[in-house]
PDB file of C-alpha atoms in Angstrom:
ATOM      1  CA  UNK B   1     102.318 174.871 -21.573  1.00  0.00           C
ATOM      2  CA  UNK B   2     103.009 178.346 -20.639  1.00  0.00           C
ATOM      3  CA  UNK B   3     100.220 178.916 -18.295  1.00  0.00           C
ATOM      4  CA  UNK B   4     101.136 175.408 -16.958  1.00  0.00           C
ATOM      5  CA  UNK B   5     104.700 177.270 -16.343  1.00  0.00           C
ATOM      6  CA  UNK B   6     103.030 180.428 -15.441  1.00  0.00           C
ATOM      7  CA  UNK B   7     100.747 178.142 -12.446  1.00  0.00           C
ATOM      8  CA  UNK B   8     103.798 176.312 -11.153  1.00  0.00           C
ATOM      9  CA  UNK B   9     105.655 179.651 -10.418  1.00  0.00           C
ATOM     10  CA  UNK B  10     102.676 181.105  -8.483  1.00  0.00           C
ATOM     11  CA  UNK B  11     102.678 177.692  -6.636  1.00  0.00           C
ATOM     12  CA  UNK B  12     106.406 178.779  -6.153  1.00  0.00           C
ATOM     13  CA  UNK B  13     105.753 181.973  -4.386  1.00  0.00           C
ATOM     14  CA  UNK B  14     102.447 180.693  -2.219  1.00  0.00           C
ATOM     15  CA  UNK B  15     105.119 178.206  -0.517  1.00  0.00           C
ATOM     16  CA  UNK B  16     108.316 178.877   1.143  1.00  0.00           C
ATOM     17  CA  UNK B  17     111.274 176.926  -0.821  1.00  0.00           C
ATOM     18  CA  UNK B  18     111.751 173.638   1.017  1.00  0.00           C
ATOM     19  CA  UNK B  19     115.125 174.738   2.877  1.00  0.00           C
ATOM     20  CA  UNK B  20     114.024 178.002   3.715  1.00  0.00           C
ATOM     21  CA  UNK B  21     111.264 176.071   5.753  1.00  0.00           C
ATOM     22  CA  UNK B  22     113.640 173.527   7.010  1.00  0.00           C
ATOM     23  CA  UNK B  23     115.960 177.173   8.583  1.00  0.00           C
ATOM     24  CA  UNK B  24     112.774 177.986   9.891  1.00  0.00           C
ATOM     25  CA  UNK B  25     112.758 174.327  12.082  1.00  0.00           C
ATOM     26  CA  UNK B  26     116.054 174.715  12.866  1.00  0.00           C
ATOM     27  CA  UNK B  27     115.639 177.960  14.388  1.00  0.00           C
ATOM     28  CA  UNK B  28     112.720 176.899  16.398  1.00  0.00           C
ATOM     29  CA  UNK B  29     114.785 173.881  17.188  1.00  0.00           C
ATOM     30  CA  UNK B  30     118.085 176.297  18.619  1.00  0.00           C
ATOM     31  CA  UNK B  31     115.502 178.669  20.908  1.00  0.00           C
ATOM     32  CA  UNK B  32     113.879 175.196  22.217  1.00  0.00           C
ATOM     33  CA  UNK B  33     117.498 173.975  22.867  1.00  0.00           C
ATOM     34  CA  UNK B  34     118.357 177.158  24.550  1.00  0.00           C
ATOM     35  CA  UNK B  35     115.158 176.769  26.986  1.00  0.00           C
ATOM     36  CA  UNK B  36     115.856 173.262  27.686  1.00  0.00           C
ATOM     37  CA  UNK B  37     119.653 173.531  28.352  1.00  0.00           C
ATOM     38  CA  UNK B  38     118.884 175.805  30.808  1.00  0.00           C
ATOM     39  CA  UNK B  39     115.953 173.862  32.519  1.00  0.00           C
ATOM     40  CA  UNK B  40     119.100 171.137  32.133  1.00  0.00           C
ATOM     41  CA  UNK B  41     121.447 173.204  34.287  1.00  0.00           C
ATOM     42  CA  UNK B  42     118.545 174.264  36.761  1.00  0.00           C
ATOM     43  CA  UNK B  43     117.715 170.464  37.422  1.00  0.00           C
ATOM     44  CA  UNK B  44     121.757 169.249  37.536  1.00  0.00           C
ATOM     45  CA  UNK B  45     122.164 172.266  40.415  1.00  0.00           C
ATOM     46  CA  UNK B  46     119.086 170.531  42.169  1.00  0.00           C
ATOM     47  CA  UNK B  47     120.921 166.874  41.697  1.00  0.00           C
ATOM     48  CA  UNK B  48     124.070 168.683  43.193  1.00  0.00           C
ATOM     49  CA  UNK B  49     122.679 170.207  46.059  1.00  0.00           C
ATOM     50  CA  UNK B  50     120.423 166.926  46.644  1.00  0.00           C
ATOM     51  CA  UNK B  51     123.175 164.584  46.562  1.00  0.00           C
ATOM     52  CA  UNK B  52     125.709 167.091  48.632  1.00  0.00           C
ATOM     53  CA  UNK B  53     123.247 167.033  51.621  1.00  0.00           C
ATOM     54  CA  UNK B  54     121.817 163.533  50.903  1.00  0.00           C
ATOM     55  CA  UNK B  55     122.919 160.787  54.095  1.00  0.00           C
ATOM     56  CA  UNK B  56     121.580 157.452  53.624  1.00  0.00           C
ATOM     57  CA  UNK B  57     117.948 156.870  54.163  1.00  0.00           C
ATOM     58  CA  UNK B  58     117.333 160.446  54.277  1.00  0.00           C
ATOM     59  CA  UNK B  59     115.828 161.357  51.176  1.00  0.00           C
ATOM     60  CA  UNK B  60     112.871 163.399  51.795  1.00  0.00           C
ATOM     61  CA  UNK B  61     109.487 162.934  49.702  1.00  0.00           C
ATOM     62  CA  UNK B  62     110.533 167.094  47.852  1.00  0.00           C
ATOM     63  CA  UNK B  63     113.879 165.970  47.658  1.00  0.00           C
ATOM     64  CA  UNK B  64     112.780 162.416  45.669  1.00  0.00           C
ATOM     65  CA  UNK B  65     110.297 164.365  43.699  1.00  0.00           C
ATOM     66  CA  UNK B  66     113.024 166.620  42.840  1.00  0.00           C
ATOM     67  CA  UNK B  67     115.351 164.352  41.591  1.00  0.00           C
ATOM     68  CA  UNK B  68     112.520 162.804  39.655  1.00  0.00           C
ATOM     69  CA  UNK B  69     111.420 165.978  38.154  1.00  0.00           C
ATOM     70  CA  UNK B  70     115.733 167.084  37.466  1.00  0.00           C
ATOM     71  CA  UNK B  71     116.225 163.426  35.469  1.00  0.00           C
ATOM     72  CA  UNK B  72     113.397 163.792  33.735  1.00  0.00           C
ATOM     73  CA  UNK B  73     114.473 167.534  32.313  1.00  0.00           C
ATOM     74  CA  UNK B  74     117.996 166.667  32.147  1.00  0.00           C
ATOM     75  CA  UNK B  75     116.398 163.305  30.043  1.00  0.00           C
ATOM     76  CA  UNK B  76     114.385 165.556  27.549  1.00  0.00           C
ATOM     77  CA  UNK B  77     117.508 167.849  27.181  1.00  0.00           C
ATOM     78  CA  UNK B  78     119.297 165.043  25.567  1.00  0.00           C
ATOM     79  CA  UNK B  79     116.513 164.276  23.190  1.00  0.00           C
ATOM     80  CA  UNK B  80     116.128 167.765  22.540  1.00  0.00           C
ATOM     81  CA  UNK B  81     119.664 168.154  22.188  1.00  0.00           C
ATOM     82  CA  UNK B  82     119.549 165.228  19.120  1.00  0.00           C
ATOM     83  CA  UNK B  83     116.819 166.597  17.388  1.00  0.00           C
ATOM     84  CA  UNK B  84     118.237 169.749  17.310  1.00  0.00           C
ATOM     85  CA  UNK B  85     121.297 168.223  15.560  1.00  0.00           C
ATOM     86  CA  UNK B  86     119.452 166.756  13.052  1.00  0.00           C
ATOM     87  CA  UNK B  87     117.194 169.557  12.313  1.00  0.00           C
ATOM     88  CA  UNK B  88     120.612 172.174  12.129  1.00  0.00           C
ATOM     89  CA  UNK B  89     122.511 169.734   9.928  1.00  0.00           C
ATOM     90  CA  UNK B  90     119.959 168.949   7.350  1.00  0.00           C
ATOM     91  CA  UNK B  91     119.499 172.577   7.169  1.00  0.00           C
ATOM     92  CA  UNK B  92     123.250 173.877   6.645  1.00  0.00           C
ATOM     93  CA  UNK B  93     123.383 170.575   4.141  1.00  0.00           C
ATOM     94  CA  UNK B  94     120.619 171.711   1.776  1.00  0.00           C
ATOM     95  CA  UNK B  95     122.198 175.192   2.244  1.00  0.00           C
ATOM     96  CA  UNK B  96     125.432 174.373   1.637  1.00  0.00           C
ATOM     97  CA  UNK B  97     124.225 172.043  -1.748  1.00  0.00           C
ATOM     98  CA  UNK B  98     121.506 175.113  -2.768  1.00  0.00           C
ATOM     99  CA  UNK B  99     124.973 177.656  -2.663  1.00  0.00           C
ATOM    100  CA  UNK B 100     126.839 175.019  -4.718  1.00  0.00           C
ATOM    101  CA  UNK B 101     124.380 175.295  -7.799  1.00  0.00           C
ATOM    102  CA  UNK B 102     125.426 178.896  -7.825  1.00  0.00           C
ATOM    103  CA  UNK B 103     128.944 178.800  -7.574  1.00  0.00           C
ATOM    104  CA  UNK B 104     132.291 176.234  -6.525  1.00  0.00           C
ATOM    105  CA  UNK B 105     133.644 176.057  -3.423  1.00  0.00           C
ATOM    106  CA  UNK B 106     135.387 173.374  -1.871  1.00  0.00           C
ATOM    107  CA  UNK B 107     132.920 172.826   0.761  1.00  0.00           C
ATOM    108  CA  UNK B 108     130.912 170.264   0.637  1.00  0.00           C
ATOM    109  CA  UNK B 109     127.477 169.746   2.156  1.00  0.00           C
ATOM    110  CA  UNK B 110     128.587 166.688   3.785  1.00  0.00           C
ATOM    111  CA  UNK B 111     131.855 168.280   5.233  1.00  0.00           C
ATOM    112  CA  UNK B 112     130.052 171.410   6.262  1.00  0.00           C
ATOM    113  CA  UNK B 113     127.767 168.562   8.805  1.00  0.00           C
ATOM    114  CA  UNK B 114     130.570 166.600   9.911  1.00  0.00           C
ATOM    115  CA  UNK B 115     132.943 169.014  10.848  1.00  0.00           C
ATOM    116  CA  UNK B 116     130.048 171.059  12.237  1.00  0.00           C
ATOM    117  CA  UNK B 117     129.080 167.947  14.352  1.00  0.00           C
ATOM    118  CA  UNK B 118     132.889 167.287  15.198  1.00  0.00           C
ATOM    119  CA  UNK B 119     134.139 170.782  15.822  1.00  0.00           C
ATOM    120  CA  UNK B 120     130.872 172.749  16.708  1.00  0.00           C
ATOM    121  CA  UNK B 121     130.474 176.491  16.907  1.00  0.00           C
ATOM    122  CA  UNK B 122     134.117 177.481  16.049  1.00  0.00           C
ATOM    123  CA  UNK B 123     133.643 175.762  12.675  1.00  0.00           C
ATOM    124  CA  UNK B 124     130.167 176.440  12.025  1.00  0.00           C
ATOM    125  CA  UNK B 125     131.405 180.628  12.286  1.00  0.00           C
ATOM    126  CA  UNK B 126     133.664 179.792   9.545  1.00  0.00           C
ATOM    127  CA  UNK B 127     131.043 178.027   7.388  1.00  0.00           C
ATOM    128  CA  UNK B 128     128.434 180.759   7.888  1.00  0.00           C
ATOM    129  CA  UNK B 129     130.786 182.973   6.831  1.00  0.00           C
ATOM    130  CA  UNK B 130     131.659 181.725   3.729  1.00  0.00           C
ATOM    131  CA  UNK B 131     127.879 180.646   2.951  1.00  0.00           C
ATOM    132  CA  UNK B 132     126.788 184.378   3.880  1.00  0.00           C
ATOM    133  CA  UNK B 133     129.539 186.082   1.606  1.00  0.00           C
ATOM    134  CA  UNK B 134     129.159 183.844  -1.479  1.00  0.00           C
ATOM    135  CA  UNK B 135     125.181 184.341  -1.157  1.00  0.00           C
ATOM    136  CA  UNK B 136     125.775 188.109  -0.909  1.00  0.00           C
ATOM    137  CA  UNK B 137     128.010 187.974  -4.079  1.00  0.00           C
ATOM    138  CA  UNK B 138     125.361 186.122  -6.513  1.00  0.00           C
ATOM    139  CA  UNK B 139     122.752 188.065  -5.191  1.00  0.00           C
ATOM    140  CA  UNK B 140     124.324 191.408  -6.047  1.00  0.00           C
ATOM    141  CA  UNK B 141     125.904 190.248  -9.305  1.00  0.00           C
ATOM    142  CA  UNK B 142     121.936 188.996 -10.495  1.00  0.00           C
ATOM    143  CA  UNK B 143     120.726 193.003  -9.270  1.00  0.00           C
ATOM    144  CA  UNK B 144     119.146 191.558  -5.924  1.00  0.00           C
ATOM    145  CA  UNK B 145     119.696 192.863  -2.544  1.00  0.00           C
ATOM    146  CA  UNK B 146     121.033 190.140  -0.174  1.00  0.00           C
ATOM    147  CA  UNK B 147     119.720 190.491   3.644  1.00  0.00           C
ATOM    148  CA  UNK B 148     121.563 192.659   6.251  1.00  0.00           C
ATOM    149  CA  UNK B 149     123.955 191.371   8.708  1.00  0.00           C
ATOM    150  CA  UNK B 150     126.900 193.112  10.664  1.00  0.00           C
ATOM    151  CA  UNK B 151     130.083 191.144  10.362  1.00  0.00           C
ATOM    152  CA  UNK B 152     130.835 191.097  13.807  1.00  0.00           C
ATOM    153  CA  UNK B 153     128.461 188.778  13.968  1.00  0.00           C
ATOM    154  CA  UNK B 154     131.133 186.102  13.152  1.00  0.00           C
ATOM    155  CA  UNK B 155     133.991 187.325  14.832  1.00  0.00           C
ATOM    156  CA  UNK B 156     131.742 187.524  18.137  1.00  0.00           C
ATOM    157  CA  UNK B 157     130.667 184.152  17.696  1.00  0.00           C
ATOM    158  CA  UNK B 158     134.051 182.598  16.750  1.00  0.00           C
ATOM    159  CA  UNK B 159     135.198 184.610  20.301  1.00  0.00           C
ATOM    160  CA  UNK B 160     132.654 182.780  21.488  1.00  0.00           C
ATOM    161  CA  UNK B 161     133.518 179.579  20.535  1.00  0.00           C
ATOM    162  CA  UNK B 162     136.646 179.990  22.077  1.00  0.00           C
ATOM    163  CA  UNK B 163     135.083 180.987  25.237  1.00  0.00           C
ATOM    164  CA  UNK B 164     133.489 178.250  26.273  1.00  0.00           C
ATOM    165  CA  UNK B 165     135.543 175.424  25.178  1.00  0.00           C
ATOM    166  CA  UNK B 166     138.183 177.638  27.812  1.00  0.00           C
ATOM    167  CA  UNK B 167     135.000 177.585  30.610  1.00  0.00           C
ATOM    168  CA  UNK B 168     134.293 173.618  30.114  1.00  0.00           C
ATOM    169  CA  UNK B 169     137.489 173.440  32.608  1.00  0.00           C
ATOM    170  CA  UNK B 170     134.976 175.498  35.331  1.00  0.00           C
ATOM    171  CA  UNK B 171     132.264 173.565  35.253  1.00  0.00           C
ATOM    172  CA  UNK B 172     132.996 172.396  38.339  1.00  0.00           C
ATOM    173  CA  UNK B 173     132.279 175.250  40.183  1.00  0.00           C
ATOM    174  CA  UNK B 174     128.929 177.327  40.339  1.00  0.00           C
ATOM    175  CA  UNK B 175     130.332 180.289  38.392  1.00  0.00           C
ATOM    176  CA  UNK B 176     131.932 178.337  36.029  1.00  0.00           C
ATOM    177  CA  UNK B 177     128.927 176.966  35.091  1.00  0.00           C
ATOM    178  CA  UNK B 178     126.368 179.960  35.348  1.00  0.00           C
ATOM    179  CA  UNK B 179     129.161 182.005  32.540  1.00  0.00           C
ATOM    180  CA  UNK B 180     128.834 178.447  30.343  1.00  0.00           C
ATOM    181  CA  UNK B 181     125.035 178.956  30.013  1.00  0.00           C
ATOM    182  CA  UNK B 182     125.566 182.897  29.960  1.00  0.00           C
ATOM    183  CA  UNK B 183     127.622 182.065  27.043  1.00  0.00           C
ATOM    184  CA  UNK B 184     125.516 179.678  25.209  1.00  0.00           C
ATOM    185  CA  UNK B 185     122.807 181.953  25.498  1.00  0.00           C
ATOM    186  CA  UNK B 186     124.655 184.589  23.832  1.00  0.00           C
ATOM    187  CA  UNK B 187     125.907 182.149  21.053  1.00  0.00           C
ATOM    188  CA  UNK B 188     122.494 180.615  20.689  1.00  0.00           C
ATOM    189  CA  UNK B 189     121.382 184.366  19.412  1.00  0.00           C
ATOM    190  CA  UNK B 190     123.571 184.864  17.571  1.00  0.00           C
ATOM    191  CA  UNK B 191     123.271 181.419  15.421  1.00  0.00           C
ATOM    192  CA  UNK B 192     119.660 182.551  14.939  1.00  0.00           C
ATOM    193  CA  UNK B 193     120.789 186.516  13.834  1.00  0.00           C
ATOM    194  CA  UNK B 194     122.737 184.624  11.483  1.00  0.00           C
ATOM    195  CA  UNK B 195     120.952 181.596  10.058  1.00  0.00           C
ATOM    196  CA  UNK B 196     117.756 183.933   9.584  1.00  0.00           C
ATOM    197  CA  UNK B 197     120.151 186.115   7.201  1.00  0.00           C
ATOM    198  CA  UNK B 198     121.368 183.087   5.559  1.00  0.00           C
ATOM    199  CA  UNK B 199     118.254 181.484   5.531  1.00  0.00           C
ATOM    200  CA  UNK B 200     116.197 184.652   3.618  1.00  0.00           C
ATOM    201  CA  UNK B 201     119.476 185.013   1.108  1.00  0.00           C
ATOM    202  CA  UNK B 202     118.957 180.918   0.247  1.00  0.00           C
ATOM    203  CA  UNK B 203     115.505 182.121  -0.557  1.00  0.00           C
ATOM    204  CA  UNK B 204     115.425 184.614  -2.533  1.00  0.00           C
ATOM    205  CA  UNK B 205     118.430 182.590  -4.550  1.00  0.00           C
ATOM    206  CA  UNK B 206     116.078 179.839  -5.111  1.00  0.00           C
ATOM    207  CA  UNK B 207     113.438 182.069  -6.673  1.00  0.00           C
ATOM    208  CA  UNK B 208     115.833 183.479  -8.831  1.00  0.00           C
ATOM    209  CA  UNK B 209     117.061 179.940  -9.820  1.00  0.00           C
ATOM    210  CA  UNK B 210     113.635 179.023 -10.177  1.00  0.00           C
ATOM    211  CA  UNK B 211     112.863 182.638 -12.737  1.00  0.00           C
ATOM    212  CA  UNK B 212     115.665 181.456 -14.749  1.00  0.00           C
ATOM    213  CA  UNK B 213     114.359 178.087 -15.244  1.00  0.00           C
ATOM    214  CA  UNK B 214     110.677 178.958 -15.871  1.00  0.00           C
ATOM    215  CA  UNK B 215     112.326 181.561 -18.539  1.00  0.00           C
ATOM    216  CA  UNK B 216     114.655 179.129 -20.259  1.00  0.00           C
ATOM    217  CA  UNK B 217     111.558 176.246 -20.454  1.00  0.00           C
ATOM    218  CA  UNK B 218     109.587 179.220 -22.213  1.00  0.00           C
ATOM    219  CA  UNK B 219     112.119 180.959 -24.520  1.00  0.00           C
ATOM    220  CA  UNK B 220     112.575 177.100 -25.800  1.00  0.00           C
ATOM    221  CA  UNK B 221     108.769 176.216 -26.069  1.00  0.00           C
ATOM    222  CA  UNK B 222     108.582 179.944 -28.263  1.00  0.00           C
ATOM    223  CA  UNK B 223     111.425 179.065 -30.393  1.00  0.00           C
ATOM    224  CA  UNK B 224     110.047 175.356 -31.383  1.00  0.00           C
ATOM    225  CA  UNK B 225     106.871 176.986 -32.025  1.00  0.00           C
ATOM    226  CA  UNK B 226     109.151 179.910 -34.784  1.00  0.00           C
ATOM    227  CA  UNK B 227     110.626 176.905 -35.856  1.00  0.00           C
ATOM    228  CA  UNK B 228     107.196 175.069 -36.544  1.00  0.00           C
TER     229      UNK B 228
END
């Protein structure tokens, strides 16, 4: 029963605990997100300038491929967009859950995705900053060193936050909308800075949770065998 313990562990180790993997999607996710919001912008410039200059009936055969080629970009983008939703909410829930079997807190993996999803980046600052403290704590009080991350981190992405909900207004003009993508490029690193720090603390928490199970399930099987 031991070395059945003993097997499962290594299993542990040889595979990636499931929401450290599922951080791992969601960063792939925010980087493909990134690329495709900005092929999303190229191709709604393209619409702009084609339908600024467009009289009726004269529509060249570049200018129709164009607009094929911009709606069907701007058409991935919004798929992209979704799954990218998906794959950062299921993420912070299992992370937000995972931090709750370590300590109490009055957030809630379903609160953390909703107001996420509602708000956006000016909550999601605030919940990686909680998440990233509280790991930090447990990891130090159980002797393990938590990953590195500056704190500015989440001031410059709550700034952030604030930044471009005040650019949406601009988006009507050129510049307005080139410092929108300049901004949710800058944003877009810095969720990834952070999520891979919060994503290798939830790890190495889960191994430790994991120790302190295999330990308990042996320090009982070795005192039924004393008792027998």
């Amino acid at each position: 029963m031991i070395c059945n313990n003993n097997t499962q562990q290594s299993e542990f180790f040889l595979n990636e605990p499931a929401n450290a993997l599922r951080g791992k999607s969601a960063i792939i996710w925010t980087f493909v997100s990134l690329v495709f919001t900005i092929l999303a912008w190229i191709s709604i410039e393209v619409l702009i300038q084609i339908f600024t200059s467009y009289t009726k009936g004269s529509m060249t055969t570049t200018e129709s491929f164009a607009l094929c080629i911009s709606l069907f970009f701007i058409a991935v983008y919004s798929i992209i967009l979704l799954v990218y939703i998906y794959k950062f909410s299921i993420w912070i829930y299992y992370a937000v859950k995972e931090q709750n079997q370590f300590t109490s807190t009055e957030l809630t993996p379903t609160k953390a995705v909703l107001l996420g999803c509602v708000i956006g980046p000016f909550i999601d600052a605030f919940i990686f900053k909680d998440l990233f403290h509280k790991q930090n704590a447990i990891l130090e009080n159980h002797g393990l060193k938590p990953a590195a991350l500056p704190e500015w981190t989440f001031t410059a992405t709550l700034v952030l936050s604030f930044l471009i909900m005040s650019t949406f207004i601009t988006v009507i003009y050129l510049p307005g909308r080139i410092v929108l993508i300049i901004l949710a490029s800058m944003i877009c690193a810095l969720y990834i800075k952070i999520m891979k720090a919060i994503i290798e603390n939830g790890r190495l928490m889960q191994i430790k949770r994991f120790d302190d199970l295999v330990n308990r399930k042996v320090e009982e099987i070795l005192k039924q065998r004393e008792i027998s």
